[in-house]
CSV table of C-alpha atoms in Angstrom, one decimal:
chain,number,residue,atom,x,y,z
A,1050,UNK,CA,9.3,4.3,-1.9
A,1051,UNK,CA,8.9,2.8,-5.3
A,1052,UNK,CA,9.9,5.2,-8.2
A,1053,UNK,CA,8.2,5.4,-11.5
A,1054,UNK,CA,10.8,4.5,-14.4
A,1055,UNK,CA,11.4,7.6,-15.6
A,1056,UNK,CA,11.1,8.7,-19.0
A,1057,UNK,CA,13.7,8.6,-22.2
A,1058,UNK,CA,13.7,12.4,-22.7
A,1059,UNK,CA,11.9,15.4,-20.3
A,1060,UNK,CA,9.4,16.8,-23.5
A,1061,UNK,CA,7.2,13.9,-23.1
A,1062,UNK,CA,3.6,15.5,-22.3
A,1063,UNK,CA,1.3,12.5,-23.9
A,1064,UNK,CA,-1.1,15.6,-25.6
A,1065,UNK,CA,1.9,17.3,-27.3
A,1066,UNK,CA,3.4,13.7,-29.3
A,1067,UNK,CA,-0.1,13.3,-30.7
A,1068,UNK,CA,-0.7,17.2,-31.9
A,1069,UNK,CA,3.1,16.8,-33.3
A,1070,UNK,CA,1.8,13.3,-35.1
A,1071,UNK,CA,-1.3,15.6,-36.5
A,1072,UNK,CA,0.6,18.0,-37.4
A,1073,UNK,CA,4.0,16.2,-39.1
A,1074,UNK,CA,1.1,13.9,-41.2
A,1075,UNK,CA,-1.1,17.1,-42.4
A,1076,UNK,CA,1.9,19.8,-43.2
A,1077,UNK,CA,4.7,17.5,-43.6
A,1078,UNK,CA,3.7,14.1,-45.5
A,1079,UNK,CA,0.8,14.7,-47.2
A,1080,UNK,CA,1.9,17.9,-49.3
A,1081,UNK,CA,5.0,15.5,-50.7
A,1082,UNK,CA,2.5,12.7,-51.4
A,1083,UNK,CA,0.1,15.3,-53.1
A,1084,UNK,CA,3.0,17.5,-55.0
A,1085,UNK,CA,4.7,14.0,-56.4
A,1086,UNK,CA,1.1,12.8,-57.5
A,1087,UNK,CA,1.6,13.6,-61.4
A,1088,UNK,CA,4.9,13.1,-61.4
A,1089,UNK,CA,7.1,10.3,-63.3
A,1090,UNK,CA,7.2,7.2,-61.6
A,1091,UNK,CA,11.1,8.0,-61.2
A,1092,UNK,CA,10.7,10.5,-58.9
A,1093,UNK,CA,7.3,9.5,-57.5
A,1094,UNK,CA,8.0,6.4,-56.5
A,1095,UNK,CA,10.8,7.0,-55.0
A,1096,UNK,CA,9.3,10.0,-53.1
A,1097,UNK,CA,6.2,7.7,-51.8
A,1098,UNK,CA,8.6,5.1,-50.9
A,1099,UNK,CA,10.8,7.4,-48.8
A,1100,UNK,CA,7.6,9.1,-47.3
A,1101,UNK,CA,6.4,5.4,-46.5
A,1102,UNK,CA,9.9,4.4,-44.2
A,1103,UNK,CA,10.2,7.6,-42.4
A,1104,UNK,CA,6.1,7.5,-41.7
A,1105,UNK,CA,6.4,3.8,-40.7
A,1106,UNK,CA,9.5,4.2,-38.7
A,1107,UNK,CA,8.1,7.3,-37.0
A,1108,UNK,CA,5.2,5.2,-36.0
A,1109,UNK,CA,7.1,2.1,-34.5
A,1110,UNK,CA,8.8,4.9,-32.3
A,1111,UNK,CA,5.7,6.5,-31.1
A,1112,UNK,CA,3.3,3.9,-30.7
A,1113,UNK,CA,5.8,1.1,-30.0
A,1114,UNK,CA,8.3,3.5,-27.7
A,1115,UNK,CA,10.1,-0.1,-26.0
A,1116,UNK,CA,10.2,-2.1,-29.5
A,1117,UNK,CA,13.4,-3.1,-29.6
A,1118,UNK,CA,13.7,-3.3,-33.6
A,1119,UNK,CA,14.0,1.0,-33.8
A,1120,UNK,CA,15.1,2.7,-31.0
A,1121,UNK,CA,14.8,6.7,-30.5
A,1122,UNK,CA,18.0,7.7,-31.7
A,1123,UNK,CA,18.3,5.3,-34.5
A,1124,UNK,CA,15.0,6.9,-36.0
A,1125,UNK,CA,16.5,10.3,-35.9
A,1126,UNK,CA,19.7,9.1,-38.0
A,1127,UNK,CA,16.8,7.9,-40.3
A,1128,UNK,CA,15.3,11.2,-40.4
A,1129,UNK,CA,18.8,12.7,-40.8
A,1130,UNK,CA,19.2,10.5,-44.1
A,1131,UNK,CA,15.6,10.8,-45.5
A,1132,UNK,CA,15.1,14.5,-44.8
A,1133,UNK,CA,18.5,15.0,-47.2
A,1134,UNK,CA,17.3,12.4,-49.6
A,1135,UNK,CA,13.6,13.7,-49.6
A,1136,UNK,CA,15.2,17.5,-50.5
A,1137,UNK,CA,17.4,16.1,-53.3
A,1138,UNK,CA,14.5,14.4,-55.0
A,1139,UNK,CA,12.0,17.2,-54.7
A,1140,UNK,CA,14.2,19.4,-55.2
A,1141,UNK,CA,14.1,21.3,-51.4
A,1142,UNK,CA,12.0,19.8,-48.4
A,1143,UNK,CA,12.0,22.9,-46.1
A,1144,UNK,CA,8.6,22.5,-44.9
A,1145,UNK,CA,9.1,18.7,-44.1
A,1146,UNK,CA,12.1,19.6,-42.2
A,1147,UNK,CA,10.9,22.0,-40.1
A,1148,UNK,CA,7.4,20.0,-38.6
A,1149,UNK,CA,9.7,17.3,-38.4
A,1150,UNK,CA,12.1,19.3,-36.1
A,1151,UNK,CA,9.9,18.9,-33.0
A,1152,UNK,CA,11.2,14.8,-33.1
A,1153,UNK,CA,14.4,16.3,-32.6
A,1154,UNK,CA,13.8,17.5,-29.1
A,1155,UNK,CA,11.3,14.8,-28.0
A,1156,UNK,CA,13.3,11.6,-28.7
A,1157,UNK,CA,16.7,13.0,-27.3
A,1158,UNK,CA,17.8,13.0,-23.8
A,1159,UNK,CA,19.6,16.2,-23.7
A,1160,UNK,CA,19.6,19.8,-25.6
A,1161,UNK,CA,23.1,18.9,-26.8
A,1162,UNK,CA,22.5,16.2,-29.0
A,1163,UNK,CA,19.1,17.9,-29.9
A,1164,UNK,CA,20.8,20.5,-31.6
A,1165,UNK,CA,23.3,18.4,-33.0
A,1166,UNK,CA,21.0,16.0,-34.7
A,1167,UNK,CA,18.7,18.4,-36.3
A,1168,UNK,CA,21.5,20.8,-37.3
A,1169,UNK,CA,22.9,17.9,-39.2
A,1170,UNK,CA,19.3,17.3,-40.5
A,1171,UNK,CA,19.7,21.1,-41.5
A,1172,UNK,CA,22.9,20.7,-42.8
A,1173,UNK,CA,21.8,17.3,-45.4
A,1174,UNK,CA,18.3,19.2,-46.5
A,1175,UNK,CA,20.8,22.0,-47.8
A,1176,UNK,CA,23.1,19.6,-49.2
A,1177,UNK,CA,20.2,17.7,-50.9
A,1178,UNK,CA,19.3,21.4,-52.6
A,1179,UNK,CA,22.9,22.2,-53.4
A,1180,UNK,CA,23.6,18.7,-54.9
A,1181,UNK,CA,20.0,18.6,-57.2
A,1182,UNK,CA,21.2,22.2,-58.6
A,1183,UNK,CA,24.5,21.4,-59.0
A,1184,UNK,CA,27.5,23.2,-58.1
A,1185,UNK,CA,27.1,26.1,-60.4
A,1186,UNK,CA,23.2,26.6,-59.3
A,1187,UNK,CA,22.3,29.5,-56.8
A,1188,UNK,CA,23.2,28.5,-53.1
A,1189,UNK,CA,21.1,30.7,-51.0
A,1190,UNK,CA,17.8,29.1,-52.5
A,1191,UNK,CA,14.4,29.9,-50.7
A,1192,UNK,CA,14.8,26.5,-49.3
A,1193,UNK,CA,18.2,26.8,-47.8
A,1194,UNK,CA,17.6,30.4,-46.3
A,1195,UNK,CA,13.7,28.7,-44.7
A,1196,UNK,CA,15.6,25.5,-43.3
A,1197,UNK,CA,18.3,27.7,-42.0
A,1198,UNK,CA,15.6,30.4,-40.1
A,1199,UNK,CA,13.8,27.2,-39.3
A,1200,UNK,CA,16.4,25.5,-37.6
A,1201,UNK,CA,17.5,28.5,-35.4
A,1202,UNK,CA,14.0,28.9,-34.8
A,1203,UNK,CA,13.8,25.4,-33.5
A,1204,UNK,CA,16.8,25.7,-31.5
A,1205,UNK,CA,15.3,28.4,-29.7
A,1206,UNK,CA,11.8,27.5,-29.3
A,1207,UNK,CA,13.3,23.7,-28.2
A,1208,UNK,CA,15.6,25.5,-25.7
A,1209,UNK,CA,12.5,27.4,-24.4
A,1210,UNK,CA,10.5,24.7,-23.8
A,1211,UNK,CA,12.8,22.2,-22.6
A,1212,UNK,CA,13.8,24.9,-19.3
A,1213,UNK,CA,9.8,25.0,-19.2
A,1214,UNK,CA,9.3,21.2,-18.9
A,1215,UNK,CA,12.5,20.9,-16.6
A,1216,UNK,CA,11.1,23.5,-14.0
A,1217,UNK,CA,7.4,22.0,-14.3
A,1218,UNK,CA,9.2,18.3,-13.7
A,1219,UNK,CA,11.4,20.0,-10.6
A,1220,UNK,CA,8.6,21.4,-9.0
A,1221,UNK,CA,6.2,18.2,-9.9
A,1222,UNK,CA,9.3,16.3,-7.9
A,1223,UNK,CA,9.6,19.1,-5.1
A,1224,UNK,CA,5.8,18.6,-4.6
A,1225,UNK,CA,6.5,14.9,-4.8
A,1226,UNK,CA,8.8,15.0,-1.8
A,1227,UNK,CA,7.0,17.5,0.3
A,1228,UNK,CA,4.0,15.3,0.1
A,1229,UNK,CA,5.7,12.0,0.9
A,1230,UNK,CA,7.3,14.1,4.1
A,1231,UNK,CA,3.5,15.0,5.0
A,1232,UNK,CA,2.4,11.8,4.4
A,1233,UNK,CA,4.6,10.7,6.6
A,1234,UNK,CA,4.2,13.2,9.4
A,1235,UNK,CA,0.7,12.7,9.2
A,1236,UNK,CA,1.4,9.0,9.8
A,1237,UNK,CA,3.6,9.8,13.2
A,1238,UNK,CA,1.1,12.5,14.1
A,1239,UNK,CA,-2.1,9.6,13.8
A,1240,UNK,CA,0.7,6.8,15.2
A,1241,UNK,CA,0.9,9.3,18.7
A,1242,UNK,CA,-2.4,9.9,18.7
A,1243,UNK,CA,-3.2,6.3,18.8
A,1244,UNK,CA,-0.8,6.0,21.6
A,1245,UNK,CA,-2.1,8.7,23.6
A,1246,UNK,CA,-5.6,7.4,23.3
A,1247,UNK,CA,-4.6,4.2,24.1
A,1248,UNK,CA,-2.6,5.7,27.6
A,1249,UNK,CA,-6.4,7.6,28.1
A,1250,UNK,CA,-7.9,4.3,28.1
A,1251,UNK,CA,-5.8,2.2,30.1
A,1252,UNK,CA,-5.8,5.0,33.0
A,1253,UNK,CA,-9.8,4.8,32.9
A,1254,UNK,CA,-10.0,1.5,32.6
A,1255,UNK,CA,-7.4,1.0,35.8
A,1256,UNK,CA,-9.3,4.1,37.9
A,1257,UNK,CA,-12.5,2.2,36.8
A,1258,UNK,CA,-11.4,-0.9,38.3
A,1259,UNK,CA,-8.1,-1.6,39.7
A,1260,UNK,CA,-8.2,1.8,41.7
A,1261,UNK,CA,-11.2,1.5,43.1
A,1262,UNK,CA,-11.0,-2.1,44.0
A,1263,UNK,CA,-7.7,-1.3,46.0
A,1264,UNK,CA,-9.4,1.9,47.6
A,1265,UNK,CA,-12.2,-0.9,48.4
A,1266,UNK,CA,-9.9,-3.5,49.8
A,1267,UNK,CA,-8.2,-0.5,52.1
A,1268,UNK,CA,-11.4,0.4,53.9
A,1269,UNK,CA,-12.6,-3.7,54.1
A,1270,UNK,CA,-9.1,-3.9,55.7
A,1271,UNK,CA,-9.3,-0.9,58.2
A,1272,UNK,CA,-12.9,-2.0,58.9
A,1273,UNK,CA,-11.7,-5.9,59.4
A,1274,UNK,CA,-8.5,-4.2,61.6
A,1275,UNK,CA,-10.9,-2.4,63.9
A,1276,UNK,CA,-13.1,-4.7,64.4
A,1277,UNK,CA,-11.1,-8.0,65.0
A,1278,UNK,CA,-11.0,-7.7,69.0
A,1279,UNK,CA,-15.3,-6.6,69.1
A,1280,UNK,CA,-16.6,-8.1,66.4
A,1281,UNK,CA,-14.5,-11.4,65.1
A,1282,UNK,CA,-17.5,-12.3,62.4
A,1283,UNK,CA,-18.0,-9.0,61.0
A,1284,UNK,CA,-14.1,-8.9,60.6
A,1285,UNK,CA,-14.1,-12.3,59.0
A,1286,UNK,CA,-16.7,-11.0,56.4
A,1287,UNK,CA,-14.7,-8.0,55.9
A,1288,UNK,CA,-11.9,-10.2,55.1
A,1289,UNK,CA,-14.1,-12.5,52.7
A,1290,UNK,CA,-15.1,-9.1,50.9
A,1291,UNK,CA,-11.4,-8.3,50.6
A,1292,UNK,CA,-10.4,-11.9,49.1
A,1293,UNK,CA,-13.3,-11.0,46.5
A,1294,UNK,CA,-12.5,-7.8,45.4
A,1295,UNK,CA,-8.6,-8.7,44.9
A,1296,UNK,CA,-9.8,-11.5,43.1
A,1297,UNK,CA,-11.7,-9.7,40.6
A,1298,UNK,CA,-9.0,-7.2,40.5
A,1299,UNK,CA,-6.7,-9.9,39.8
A,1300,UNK,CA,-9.4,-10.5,36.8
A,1301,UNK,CA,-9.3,-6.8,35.5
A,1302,UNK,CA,-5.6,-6.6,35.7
A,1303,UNK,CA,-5.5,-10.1,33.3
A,1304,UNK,CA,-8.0,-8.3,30.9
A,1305,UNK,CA,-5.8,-5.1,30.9
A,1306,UNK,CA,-2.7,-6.6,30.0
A,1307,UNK,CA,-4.4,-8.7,27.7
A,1308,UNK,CA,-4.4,-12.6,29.0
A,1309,UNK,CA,-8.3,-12.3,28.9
A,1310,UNK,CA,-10.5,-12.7,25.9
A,1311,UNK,CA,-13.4,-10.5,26.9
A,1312,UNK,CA,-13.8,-7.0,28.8
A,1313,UNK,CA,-13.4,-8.7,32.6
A,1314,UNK,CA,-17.1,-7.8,33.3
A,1315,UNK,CA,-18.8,-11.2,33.6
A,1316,UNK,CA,-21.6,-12.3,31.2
A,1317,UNK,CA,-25.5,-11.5,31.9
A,1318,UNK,CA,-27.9,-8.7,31.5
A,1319,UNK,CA,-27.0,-5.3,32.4
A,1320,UNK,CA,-30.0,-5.7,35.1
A,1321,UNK,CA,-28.1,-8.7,36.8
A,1322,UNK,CA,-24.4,-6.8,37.0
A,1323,UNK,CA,-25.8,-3.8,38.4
A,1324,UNK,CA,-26.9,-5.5,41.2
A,1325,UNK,CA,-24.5,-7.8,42.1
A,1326,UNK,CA,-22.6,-4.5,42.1
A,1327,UNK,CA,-25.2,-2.7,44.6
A,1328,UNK,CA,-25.2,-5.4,46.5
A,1329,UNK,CA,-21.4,-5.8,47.2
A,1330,UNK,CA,-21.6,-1.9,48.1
A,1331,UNK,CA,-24.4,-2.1,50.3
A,1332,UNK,CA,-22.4,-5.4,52.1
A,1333,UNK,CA,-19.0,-3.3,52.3
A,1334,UNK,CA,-20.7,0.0,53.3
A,1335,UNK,CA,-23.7,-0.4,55.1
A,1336,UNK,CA,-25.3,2.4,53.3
A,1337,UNK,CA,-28.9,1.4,52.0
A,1338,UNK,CA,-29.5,1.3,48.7
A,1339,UNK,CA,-32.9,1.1,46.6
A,1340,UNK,CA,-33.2,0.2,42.7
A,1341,UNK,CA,-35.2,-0.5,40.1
A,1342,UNK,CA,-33.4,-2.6,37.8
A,1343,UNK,CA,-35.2,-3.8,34.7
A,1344,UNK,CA,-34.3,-6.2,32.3
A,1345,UNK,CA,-33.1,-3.9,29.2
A,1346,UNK,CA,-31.6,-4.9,26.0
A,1347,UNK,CA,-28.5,-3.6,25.6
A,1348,UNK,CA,-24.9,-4.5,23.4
A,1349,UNK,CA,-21.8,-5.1,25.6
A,1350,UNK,CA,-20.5,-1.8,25.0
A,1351,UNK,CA,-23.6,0.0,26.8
A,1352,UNK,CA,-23.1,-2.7,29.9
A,1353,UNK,CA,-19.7,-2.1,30.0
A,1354,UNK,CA,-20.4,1.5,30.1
A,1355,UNK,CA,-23.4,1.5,32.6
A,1356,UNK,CA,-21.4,-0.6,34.9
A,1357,UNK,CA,-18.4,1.7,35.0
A,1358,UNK,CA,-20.4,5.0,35.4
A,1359,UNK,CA,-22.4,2.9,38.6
A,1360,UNK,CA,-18.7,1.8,40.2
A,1361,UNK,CA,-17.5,5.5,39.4
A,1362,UNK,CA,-20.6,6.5,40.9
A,1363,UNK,CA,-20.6,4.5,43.9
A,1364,UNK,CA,-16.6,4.8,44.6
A,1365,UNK,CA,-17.2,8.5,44.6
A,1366,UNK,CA,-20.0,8.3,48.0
A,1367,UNK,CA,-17.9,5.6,49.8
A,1368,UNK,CA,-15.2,8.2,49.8
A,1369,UNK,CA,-17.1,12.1,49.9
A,1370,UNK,CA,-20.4,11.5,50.3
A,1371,UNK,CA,-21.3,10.0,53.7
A,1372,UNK,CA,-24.7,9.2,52.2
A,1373,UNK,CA,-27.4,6.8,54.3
A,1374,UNK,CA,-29.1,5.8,51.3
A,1375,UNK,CA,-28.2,5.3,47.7
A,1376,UNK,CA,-31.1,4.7,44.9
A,1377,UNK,CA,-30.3,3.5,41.6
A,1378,UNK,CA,-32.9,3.7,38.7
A,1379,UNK,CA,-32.4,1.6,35.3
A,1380,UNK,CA,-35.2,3.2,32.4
A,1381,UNK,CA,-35.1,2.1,28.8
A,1382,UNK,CA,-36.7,5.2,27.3
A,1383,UNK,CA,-37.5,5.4,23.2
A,1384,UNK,CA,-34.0,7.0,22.2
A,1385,UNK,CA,-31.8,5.3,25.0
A,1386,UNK,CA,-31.3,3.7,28.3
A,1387,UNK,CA,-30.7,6.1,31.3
A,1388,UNK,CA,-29.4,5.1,34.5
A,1389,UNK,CA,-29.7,7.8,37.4
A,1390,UNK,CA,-27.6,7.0,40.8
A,1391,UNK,CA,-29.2,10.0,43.2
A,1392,UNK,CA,-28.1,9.9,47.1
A,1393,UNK,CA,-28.5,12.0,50.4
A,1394,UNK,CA,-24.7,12.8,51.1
A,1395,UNK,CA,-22.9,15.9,51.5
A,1396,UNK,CA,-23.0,17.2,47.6
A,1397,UNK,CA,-20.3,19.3,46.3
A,1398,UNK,CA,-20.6,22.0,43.8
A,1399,UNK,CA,-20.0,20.8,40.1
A,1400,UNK,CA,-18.7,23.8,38.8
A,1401,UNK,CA,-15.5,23.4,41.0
A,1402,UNK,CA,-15.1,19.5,40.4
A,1403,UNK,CA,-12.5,18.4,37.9
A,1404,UNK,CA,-11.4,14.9,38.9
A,1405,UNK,CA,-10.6,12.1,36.7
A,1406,UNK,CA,-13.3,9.9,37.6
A,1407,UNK,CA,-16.3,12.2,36.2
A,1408,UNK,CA,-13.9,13.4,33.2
A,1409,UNK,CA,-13.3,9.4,32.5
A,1410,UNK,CA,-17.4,8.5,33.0
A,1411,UNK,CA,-18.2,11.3,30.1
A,1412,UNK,CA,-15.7,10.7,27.7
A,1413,UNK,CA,-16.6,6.7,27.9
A,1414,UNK,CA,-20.1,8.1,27.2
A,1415,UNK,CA,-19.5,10.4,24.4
A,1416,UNK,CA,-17.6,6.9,23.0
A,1417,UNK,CA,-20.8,5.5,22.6
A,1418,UNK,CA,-23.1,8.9,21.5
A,1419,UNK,CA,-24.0,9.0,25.2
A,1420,UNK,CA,-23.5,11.9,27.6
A,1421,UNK,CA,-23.9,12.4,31.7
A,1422,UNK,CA,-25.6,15.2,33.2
A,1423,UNK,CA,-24.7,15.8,37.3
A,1424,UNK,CA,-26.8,17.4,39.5
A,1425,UNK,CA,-25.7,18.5,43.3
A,1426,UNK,CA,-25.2,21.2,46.0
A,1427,UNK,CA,-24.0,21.4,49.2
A,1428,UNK,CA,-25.8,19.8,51.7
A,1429,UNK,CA,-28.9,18.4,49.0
A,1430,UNK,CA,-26.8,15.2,48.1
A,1431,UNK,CA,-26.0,14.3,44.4
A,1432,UNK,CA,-27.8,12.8,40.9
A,1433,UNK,CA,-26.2,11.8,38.6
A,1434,UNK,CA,-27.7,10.9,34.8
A,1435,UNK,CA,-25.8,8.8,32.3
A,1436,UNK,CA,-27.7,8.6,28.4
A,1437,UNK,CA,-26.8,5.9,26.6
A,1438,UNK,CA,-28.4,5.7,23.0
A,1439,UNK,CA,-29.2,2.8,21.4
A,1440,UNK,CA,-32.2,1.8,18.5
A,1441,UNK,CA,-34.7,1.9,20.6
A,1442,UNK,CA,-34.9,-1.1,22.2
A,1443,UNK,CA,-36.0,-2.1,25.7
């Protein structure tokens, strides 16, 4: 995981650099500039020029933080050096000294060297007083005792909200990592889900096809075996069927493992598969079966789907039913296309049925907005009703 560089010193909230620049411009330059204003040129001068380096350095350090002319701690030795020259030409430069104390603590790396640098700066604003007055003058000036409160005030205030900012950038990391971790279980969680759907699939797709073209193939075979000494051409059509259905199993198993392009149903109107189907059932079976089949407009999808819920259908009478007569009834209605498969076999009740094959033809339905609705009893044979929706086409 890529990390962002991080930054030079831990008090580096954007909002509080530009109230400090505010602030150390309004309270801190200015009222030298304006106090200096009448002043002889010896001492205002020098006081302008002074006020010009330490502004102009400040600013290549804040807006310029990667120039590599003035680096960070380089600019506080300068404010060390000015802050003492500034209070031996004005005679004290308390106030200056302490709005410029927030530098301090933003451009070091460390509390250590925080408090070392601006106790130095401390230390050269009192000299600058000491040394203007002389040795004989009063030490404990206004000046001295206000940089002296100012700078324990500093210390402590810096100290305070440097544990503030470390906490808020140990939690902003703890947060950091316990998102990643989600991040990454939520990947696993969506990669196993994937798989799982994708097992669901496959195991419809093989009960839809393979399955019940072997179940086919082992009632062509029993029929073919019983009838070889009797009936020697009904056998050999029995056997013909067989060849055909392992081929086309042969077919689906190529499209399930992936060596074939398209979905292993072969190309045509949905009218045209369904009875190529019907009539392979109605050959293998010699159960009737009635349709009305018209040509509807449909996408592959909905084909796909209408042919799988009629092979579902139909494998589930060759093997419970025992119906005489199968009718299958294609209707392109305003919000959809319905197919109902009815027949007069035994029936079951639906309440206690919970194979795969029903479970599989719904959820393929609900794939596509579609839903099946089965209708049977015991005795009264069985309808079944697959919806498909589409835009309204027919």
């Amino acid at each position: 995981m890529n990390q962002r560089p991080q930054p030079e010193t831990a008090l580096t909230v954007p909002s509080l650099h530009r109230w400090n620049a505010v602030f150390w411009v309004l309270l801190g330059v200015v009222p030298p500039a304006l106090a200096v204003a009448d002043a002889p040129g010896t001492t205002r001068l020098p006081v302008l020029g002074l006020l010009a380096v330490l502004a102009l350095s400040y600013g290549a350090v804040g807006l310029f933080p990667g120039n590599p002319a003035l680096r960070p701690r380089p600019y506080l030795y300068v404010l060390v050096v000015g802050l003492g020259a500034m209070s031996y030409l004005l005679d004290g430069s308390a106030a200056l000294f302490v709005v410029t104390l927030p530098h301090f603590w933003i451009y070091t790396a460390g509390a250590r060297a925080a408090i070392v640098l601006s106790g130095l700066a401390a230390a050269g604003v009192v000299a600058g007083n000491v040394v203007r007055q002389g040795w004989g003058g009063e030490f404990f000036t206004g000046n001295v005792i206000f940089t002296i409160i100012g700078y324990a005030a500093g210390v402590l205030i810096g100290l305070g909200v440097r544990h503030i900012t470390e906490n808020a950038d140990e939690r902003a990391r703890r947060l950091s990592a316990e998102l990643e971790e989600t991040r990454l279980r939520l990947i696993e969680a969506h990669h196993r889900q994937g798989a799982a759907d994708e097992r669901e699939r496959l195991a419809r797709e093989i009960h839809d096809t393979l399955a019940q073209g072997f179940a086919s193939i082992i009632v062509l075979a029993e029929a073919a075996g019983s009838g070889l000494a009797t009936d020697p051409g009904r056998s050999g059509k029995h056997l013909l069927a067989i060849e055909n259905t392992a081929r086309e199993n042969l077919a689906e198993a190529r499209v399930l493992v992936g060596s074939a392009p398209e979905s292993g149903v072969a190309a045509g109107s949905v009218a045209d598969t369904l009875r190529r189907t019907l009539r392979r059932f109605a050959e293998d079976t010699g159960t009737r079966v009635t349709s009305e089949l018209p040509d509807v407009t449909c996408d592959q999808q909905t084909r796909i789907a209408l042919l799988r819920c009629t092979q579902e259908s139909l494998a589930n009478i060759r093997k419970h039913a025992a119906a005489s007569t199968v009718e299958v009834v294609l209707t392109a209605q305003p919000y959809g296309i319905e197919l109902e498969i009815t027949d007069d076999g035994a029936g079951f009740v639906t309440e206690d049925s919970h194979g795969f094959g029903l479970h599989g033809m719904r959820k393929r339905l609900a794939e596509l907005g579609g839903e099946l609705t089965v209708t049977s009893s015991v005795g009264d044979g069985t309808r079944v009703l697959a919806m498909i929706p589409t835009d309204g086409q027919g």
